[in-house]
Short mmCIF file of C-alpha atoms in Angstrom, two decimals:
data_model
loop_
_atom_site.label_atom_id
_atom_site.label_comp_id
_atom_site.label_asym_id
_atom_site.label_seq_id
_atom_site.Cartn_x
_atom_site.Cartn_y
_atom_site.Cartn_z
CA UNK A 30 222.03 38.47 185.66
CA UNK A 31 219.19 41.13 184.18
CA UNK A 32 215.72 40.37 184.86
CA UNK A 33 215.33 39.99 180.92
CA UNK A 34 217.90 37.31 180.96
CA UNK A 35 216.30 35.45 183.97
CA UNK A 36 213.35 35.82 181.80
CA UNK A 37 214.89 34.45 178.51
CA UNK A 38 216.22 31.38 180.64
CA UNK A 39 212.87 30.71 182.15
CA UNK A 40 210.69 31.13 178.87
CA UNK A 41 213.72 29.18 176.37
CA UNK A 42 214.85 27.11 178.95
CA UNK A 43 218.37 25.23 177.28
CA UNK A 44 217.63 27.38 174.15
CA UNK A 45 219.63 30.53 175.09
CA UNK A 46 223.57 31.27 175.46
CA UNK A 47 225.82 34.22 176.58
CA UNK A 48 226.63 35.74 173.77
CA UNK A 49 230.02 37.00 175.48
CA UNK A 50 230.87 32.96 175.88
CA UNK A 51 230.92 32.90 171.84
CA UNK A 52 233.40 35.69 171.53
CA UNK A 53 236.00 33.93 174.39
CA UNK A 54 235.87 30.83 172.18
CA UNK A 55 235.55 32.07 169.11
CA UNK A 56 239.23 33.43 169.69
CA UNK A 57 241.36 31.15 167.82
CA UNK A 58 238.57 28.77 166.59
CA UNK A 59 238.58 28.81 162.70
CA UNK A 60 234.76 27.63 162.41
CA UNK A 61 231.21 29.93 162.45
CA UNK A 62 229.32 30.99 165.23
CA UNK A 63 226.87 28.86 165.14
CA UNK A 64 229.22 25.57 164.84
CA UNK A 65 230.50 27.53 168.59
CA UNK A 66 226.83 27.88 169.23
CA UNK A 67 225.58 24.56 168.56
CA UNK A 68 228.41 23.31 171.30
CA UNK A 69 227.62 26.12 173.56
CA UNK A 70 224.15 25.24 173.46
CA UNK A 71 225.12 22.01 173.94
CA UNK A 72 227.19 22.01 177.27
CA UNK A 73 226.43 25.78 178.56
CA UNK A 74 221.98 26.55 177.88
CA UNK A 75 221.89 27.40 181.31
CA UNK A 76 222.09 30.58 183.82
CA UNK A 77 224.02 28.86 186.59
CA UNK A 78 227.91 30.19 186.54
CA UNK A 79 229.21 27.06 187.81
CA UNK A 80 227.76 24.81 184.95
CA UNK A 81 228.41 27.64 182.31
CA UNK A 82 232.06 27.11 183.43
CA UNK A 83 232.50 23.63 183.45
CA UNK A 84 230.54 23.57 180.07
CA UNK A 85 233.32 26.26 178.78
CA UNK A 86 235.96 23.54 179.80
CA UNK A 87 233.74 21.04 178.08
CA UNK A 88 233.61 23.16 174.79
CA UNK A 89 236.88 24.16 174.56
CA UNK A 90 238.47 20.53 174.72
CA UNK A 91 236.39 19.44 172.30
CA UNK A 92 237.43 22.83 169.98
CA UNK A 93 241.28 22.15 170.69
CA UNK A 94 240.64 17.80 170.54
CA UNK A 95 238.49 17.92 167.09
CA UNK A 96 238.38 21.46 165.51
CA UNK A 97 242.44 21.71 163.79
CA UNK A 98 243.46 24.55 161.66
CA UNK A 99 244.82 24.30 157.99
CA UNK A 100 248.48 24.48 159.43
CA UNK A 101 247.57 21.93 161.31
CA UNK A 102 246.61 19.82 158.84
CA UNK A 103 249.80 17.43 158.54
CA UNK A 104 249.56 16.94 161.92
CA UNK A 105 246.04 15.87 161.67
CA UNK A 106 246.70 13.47 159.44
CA UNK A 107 249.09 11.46 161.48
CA UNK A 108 246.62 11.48 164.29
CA UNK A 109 244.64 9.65 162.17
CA UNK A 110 247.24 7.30 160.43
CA UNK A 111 248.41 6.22 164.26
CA UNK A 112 245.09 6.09 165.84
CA UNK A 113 243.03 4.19 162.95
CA UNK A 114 240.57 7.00 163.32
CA UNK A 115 239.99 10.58 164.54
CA UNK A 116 236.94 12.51 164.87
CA UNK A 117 237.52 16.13 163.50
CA UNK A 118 235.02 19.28 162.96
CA UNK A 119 235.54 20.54 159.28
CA UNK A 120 233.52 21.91 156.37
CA UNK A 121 232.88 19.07 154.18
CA UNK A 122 232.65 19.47 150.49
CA UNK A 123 232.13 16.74 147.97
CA UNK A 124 232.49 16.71 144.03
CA UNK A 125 231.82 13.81 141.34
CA UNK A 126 234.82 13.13 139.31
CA UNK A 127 233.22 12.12 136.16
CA UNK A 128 236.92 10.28 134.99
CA UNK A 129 236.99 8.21 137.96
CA UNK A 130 233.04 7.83 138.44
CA UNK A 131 233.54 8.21 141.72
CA UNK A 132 232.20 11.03 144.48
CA UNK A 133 235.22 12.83 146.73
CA UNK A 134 235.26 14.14 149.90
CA UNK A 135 237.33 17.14 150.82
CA UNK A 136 237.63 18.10 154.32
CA UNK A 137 238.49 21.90 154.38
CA UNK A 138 240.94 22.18 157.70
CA UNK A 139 242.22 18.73 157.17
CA UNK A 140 243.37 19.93 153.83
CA UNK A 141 242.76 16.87 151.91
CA UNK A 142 240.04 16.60 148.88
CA UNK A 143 240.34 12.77 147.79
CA UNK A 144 238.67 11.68 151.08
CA UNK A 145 236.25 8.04 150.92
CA UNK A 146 232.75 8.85 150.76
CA UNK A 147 230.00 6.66 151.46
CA UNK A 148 227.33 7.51 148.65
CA UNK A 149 224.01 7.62 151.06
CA UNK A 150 225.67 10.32 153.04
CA UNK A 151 225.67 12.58 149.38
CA UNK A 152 221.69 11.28 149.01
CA UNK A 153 220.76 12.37 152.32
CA UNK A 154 222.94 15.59 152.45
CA UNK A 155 222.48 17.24 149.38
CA UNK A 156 224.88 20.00 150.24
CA UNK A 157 227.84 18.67 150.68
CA UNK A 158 227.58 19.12 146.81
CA UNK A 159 227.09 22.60 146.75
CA UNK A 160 228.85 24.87 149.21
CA UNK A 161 229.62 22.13 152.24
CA UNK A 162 228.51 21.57 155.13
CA UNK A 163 230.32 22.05 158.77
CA UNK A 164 229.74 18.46 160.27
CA UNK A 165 231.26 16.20 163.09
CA UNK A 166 233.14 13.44 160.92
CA UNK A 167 234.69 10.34 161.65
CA UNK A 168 237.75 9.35 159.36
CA UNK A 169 239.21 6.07 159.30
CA UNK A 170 242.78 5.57 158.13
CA UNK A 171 242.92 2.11 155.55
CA UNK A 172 245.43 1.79 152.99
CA UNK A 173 243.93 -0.28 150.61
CA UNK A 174 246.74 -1.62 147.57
CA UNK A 175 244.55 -3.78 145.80
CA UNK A 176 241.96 -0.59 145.49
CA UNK A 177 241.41 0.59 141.53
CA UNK A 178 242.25 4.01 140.31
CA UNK A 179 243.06 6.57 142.59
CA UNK A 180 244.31 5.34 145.93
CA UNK A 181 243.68 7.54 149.17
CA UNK A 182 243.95 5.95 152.70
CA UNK A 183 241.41 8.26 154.17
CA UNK A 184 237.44 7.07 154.42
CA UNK A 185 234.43 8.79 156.03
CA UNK A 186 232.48 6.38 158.53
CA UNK A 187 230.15 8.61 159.89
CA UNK A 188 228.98 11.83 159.61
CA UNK A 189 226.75 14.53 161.19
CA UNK A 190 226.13 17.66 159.95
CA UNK A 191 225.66 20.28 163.04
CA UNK A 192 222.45 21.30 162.82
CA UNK A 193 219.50 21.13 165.69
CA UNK A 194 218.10 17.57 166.38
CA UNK A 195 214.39 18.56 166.76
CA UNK A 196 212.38 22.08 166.72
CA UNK A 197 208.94 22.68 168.50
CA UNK A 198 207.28 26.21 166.35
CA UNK A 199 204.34 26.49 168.88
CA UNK A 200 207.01 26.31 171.66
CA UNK A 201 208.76 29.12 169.77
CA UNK A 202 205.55 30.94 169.21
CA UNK A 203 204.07 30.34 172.62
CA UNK A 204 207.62 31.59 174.01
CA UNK A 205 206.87 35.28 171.89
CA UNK A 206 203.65 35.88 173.99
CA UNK A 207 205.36 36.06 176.85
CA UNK A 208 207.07 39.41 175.34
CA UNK A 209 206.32 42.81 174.42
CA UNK A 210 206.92 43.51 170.72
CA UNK A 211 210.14 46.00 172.01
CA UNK A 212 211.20 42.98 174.15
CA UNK A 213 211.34 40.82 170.99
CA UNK A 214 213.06 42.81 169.05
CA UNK A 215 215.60 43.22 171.17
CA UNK A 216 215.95 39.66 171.87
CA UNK A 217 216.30 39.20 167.83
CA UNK A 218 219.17 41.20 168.15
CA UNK A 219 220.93 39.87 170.86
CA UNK A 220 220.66 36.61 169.44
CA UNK A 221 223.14 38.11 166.47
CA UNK A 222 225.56 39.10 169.03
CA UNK A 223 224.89 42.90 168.72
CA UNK A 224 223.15 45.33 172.14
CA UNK A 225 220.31 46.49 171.03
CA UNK A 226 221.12 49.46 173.54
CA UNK A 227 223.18 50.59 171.43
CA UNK A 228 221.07 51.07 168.65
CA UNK A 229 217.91 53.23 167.86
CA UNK A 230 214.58 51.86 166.91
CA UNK A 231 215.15 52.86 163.61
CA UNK A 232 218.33 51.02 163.03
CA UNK A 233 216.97 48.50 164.49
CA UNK A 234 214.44 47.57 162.63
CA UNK A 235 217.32 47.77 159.63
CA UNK A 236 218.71 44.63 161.43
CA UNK A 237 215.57 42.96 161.46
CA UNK A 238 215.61 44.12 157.39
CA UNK A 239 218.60 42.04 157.11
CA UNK A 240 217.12 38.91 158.04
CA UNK A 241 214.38 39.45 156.12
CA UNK A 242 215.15 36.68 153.56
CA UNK A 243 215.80 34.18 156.04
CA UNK A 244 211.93 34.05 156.71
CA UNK A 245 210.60 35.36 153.36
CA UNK A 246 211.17 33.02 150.35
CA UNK A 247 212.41 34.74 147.51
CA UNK A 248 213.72 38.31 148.61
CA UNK A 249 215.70 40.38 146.55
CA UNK A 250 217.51 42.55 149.04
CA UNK A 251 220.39 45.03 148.30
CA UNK A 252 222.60 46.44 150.84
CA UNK A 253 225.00 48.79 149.74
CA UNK A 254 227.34 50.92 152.37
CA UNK A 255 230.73 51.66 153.85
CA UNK A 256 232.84 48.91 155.00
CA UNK A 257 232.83 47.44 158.20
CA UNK A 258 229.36 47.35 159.44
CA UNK A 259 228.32 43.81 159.43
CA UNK A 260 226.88 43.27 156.12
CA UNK A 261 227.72 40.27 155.56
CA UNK A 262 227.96 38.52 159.03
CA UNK A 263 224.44 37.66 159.29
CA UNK A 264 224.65 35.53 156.37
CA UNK A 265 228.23 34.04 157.00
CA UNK A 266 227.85 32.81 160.72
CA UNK A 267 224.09 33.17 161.87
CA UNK A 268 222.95 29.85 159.89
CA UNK A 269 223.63 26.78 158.86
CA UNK A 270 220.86 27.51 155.76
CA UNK A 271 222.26 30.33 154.09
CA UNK A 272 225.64 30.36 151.91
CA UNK A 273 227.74 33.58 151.38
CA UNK A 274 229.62 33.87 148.21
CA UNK A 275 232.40 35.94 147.83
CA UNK A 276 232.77 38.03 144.72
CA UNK A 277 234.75 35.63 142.13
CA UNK A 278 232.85 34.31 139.20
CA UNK A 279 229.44 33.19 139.01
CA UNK A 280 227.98 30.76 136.82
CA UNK A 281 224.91 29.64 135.44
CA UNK A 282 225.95 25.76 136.41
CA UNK A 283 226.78 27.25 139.85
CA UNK A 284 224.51 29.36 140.88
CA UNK A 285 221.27 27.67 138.69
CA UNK A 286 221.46 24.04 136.97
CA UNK A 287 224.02 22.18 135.36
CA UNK A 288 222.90 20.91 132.43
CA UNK A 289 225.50 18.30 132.15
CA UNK A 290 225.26 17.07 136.17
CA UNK A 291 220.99 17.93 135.71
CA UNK A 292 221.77 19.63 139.31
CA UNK A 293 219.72 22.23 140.61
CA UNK A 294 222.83 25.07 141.77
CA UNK A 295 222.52 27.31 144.81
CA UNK A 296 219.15 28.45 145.04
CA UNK A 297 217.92 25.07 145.34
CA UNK A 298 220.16 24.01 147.94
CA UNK A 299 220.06 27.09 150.06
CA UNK A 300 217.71 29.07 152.13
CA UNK A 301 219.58 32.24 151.45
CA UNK A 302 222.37 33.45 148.73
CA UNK A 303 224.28 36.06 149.48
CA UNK A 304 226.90 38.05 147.23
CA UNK A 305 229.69 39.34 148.77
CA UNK A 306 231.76 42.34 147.52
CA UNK A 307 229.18 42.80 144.77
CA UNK A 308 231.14 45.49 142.83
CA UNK A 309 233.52 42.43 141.96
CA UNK A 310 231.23 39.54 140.58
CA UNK A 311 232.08 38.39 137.32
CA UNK A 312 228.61 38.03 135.41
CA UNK A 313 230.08 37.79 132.49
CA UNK A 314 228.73 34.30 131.46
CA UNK A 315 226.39 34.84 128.69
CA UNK A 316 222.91 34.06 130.07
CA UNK A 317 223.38 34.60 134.16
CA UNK A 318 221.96 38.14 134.29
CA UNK A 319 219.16 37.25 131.79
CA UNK A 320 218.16 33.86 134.12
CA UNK A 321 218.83 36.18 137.31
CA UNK A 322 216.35 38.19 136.08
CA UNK A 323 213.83 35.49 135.72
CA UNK A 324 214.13 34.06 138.94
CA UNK A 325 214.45 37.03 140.98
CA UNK A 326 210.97 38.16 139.29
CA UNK A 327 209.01 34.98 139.57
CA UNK A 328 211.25 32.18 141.24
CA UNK A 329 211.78 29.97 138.50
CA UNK A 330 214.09 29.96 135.56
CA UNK A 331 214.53 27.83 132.23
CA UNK A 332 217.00 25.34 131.29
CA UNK A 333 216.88 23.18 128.35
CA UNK A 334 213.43 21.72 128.66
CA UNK A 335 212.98 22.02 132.37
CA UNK A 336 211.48 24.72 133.89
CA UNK A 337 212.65 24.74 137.81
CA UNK A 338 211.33 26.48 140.71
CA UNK A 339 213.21 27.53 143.97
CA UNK A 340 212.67 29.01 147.37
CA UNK A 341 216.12 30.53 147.94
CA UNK A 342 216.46 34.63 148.63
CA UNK A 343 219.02 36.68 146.89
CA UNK A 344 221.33 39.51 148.87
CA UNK A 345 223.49 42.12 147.56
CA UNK A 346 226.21 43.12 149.77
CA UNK A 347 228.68 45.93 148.54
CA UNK A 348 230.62 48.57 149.66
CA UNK A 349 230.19 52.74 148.96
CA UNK A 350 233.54 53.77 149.05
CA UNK A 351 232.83 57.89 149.56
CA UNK A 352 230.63 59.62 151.72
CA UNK A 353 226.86 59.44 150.55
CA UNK A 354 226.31 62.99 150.37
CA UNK A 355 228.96 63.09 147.92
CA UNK A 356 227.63 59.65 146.27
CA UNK A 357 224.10 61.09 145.95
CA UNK A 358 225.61 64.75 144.08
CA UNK A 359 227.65 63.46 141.93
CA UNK A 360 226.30 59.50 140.93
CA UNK A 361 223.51 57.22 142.21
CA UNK A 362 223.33 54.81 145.30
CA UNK A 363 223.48 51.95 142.23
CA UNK A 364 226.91 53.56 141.24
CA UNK A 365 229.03 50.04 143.42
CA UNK A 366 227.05 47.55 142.06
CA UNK A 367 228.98 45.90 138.85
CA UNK A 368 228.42 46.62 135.20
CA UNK A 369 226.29 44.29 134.08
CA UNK A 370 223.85 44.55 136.97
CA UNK A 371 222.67 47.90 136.20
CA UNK A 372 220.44 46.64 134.17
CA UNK A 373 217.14 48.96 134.82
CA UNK A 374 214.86 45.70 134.47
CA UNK A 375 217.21 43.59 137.64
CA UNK A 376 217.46 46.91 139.24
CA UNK A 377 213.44 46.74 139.28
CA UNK A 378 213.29 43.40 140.87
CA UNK A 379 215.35 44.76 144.61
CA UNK A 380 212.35 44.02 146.70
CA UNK A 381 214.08 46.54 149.70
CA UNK A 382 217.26 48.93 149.42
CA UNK A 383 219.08 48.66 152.93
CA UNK A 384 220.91 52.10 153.48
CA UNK A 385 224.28 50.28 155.44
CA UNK A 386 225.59 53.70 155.65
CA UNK A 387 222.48 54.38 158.36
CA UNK A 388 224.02 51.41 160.49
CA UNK A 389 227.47 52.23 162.19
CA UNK A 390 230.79 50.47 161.92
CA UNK A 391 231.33 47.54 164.03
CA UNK A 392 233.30 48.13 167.22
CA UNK A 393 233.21 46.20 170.48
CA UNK A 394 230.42 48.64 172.63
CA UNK A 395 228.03 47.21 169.51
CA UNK A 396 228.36 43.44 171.15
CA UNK A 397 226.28 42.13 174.26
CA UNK A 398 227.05 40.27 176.84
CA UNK A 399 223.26 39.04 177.39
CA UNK A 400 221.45 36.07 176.55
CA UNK A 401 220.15 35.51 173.13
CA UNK A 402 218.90 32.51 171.33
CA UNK A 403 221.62 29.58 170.31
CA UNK A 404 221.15 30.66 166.78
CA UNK A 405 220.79 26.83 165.14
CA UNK A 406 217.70 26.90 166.98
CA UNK A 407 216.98 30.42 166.10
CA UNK A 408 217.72 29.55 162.08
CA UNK A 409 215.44 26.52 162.54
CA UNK A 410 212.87 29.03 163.58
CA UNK A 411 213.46 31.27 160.79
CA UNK A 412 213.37 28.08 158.44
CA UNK A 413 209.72 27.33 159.81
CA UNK A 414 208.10 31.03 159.26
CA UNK A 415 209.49 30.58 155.38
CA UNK A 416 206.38 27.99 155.33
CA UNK A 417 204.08 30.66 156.10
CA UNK A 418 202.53 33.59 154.06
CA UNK A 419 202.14 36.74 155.34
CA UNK A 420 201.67 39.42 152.48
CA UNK A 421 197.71 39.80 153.27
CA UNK A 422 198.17 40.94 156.36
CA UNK A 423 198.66 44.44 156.45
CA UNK A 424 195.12 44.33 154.37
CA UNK A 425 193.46 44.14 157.80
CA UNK A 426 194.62 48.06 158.31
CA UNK A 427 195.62 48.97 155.01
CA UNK A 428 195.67 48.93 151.83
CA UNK A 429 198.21 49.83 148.74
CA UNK A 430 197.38 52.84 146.68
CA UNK A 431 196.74 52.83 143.17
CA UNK A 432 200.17 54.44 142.34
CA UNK A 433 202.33 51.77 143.18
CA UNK A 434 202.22 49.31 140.60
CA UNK A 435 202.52 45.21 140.73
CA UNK A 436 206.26 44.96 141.07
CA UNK A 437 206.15 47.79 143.93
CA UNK A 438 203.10 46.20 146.01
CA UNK A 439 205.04 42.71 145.66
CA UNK A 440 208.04 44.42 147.24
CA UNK A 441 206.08 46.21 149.73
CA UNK A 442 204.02 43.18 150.96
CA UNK A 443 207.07 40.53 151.02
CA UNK A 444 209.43 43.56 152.91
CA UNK A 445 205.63 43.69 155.32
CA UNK A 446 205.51 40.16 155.50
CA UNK A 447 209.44 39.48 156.78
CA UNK A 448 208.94 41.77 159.37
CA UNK A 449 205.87 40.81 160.69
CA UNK A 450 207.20 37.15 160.51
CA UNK A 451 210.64 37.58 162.60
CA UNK A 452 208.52 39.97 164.98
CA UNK A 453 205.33 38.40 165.35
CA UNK A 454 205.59 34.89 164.57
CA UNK A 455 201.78 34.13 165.46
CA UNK A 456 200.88 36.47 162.98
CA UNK A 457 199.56 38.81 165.65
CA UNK A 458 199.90 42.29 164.84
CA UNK A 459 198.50 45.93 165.93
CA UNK A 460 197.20 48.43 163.51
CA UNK A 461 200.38 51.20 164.86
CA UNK A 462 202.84 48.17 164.41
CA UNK A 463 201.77 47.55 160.77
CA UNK A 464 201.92 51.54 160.44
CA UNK A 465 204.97 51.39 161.57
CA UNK A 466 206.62 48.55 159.64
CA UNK A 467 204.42 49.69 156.10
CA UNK A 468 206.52 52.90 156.05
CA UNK A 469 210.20 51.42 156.63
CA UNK A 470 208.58 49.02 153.80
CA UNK A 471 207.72 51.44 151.19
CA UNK A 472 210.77 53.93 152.09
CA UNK A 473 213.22 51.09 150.88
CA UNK A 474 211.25 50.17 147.75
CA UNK A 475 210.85 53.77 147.35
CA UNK A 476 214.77 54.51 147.10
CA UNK A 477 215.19 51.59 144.33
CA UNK A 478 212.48 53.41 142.21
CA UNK A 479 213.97 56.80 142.50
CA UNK A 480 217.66 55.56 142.38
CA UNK A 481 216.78 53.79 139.24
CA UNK A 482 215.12 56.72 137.53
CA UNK A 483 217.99 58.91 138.59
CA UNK A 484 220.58 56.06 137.50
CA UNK A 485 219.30 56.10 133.75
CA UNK A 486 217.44 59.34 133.43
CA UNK A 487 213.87 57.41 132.35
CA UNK A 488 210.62 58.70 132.14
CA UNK A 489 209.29 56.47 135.25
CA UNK A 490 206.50 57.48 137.56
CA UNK A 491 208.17 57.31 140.67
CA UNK A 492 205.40 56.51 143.04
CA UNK A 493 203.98 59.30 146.11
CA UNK A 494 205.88 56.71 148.49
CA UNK A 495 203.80 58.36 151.48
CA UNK A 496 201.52 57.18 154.26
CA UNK A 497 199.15 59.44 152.38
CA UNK A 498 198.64 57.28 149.50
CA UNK A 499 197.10 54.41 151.80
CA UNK A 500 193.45 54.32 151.78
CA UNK A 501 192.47 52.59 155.22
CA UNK A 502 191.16 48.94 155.08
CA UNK A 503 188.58 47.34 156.81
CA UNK A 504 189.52 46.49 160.62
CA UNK A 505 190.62 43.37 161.63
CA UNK A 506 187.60 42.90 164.34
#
């Protein structure tokens, strides 16, 4: 063991796992990393081999006892039918059948959507409706002939979504002091799998970029770049709080408020929304680019009568599928994105253009084998720092020239804030740290402004996006 990772285990004592022990599990184990986490964390939050082993064992019965796969599912079933009840780990989604009146459970794995329900599991887990939620879940079998409509023999007695029990921030922010801000950074990245060896400062503060709207409520981040470099993974496996859709159709109902339901969609539900495969959503519902807009400017949108507010961040993922320099000739960096988003005014309101092509392909030298955080209690951390506001801080050193206007200092400061939130927690930051974080800041709101004027030939002032433009503030002593 390093002396960083004795260090980790001493400092997050129980907190941390070997990120190589999610990889030997993960083999074979249809469910997200931090599902594997959560059990690591569980059975194996400690630096002595012995117990990491027997914790392994531990984990790994429970994965091939309770986690099934969907060919599995038949199987499954009779488990349950012979035994009276099982206890399974599955993504649980539930729906209202307005013909029946009557809430369904479908358990993903188990391959079954007209499970029993219990209705105060729907009140107190408001996702289930939207998305699902990976949860420990007890079905009992009971055939029931005298039962109205529908007739399943499945029923959900209990159920317990995998998430962390209880979180401590000034433990977590107590732990950062005891770490250099390089130290940190690196231990950010470790906790997503990745060595941060392997990568140079620059690109890594481009991972940091990427969880960005995990701690900053209401980002608009873009990534755009070539396949295979881990755009999406953050958002798919890292937490339990963010939901990644995959191209496919989006809807006002689904992504908003359904009027007929008078549900609040995804962004109310959800830390973080990410779109997958951007180049193939299907916006072409009459008013979702026109409410996108709305929200992604001020965080609320209109529907009917009610005017809703929500906290969730939107992400961009899609691929460039020829080399930039050739991009960058012959088109503009917007060029993957689909039709009916390049729209100049949604282009406008990308708080931070993430250059994926700057980030390499993922291979297996880009994964550690060191101790990182167990990343539900990581996402619970990033889940706290969304309560705080950081945009005035870089006013202690700095402040905004008078060429960027209101959209481009709100960028700026949120892109500021995220960074200074994941990195420095305590809100404790040096005048060459904000430097440095200002200019990776205004370089990515930089390349939406001059992409955009480039994309549709306009007459807009593309802002001096230089250190130079900064007046210095008044000092923080």
């Amino acid at each position: 063991m390093t002396q960083f990772d004795q260090k980790v285990n001493q400092v997050f004592p129980g907190k941390v796992v070997r990120k190589d022990l999610v990889r030997k599990v993960k083999v074979g184990a249809n469910i997200p990393v931090y599902v594997l986490e959560y059990l690591l964390g569980k059975y194996c939050a400690t630096d002595e081999e012995m117990a990491i082993q027997a914790g392994l064992l531990i984990v790994n019965d429970i994965i091939s006892k309770n986690v099934i796969n969907p060919d599995e599912a038949n199987k499954a079933k009779a488990w349950v039918k012979e035994q009276g009840e099982y206890t399974f780990i599955d993504k649980v989604k539930v729906r209202l059948v307005a013909s029946e009146d009557k809430y369904w459970a479908e358990l993903i794995n188990f391959n079954d959507n007209y499970i029993h329900i219990p209705n105060h599991f729907i009140r107190t887990y408001e996702r289930l409706l939207e998305g699902g939620v990976w949860s420990e879940v007890n079905l009992q079998y009971m055939y029931d002939e005298e039962q109205r409509g529908r007739k399943s023999p499945f029923w959900i007695s209990d159920l317990k979504p995998i998430q962390l029990a209880s979180f401590d921030f000034e433990e977590y922010q107590s732990g950062r002091e005891k770490f250099t801000t390089g130290e940190w950074i690196d231990f950010l990245i470790t906790s997503t799998g990745l060595e941060p060896e392997q990568f140079a400062e620059r690109q890594k503060l481009l991972l940091l970029i990427r969880l960005i709207p995990m701690v900053e409520t209401n980002f608009n981040l873009v990534e755009l770049g070539p396949r295979g470099t881990g755009k999406s993974f953050v958002y798919r496996e890292i937490s339990p709080f963010s939901i990644l859709v995959s191209g496919g159709k989006t809807t006002v109902a689904n992504l908003f408020y359904n009027m007929a339901s008078r549900k609040v969609g995804l962004v109310g539900l959800w830390d973080v929304v990410a779109f997958d495969e951007v180049g193939g959503m299907d916006l072409h519902e009459k008013d979702v680019v026109d409410i996108l807009k709305d929200y992604m400017e001020s965080g609320s949108f209109s529907r009917g009568r009610e005017e809703i507010t929500a906290n969730a961040s939107m992400c961009f993922l899609g691929n460039v599928n020829q080399p930039i320099d050739v991009l960058t000739k012959t088109s503009h960096l917007f060029q993957p994105l689909p039709e009916k988003m390049t729209d100049p005014a949604l282009i406008d309101r990308f708080h931070y253009y993430l250059p994926g092509w700057e980030l390499p392909k993922m291979s297996k030298e880009l994964f550690t084998n060191r101790y990182g955080f167990v990343v539900d209690y990581l996402a619970e951390a990033f889940r706290e720092t969304r309560r705080s506001n950081f945009t005035e801080k870089m006013d202690f050193y700095f402040s905004l020239g008078d060429h960027l206007n209101a959209r481009d200092a709100k960028a700026v400061r949120k892109t500021v804030s995220g960074l200074v939130k994941l990195i420095h927690p305590d809100g404790q930051v040096t005048k060459d740290e904000m430097r440095t974080y200002l200019q990776i800041a205004l370089e990515g709101r930089r390349r939406v402004k001059e992409q955009l004027k480039k994309c549709f030939h306009l007459s807009i002032h593309t802002p001096a996006f230089l250190l130079s433009i900064m007046k210095p503030g008044r000092n923080c002593s």
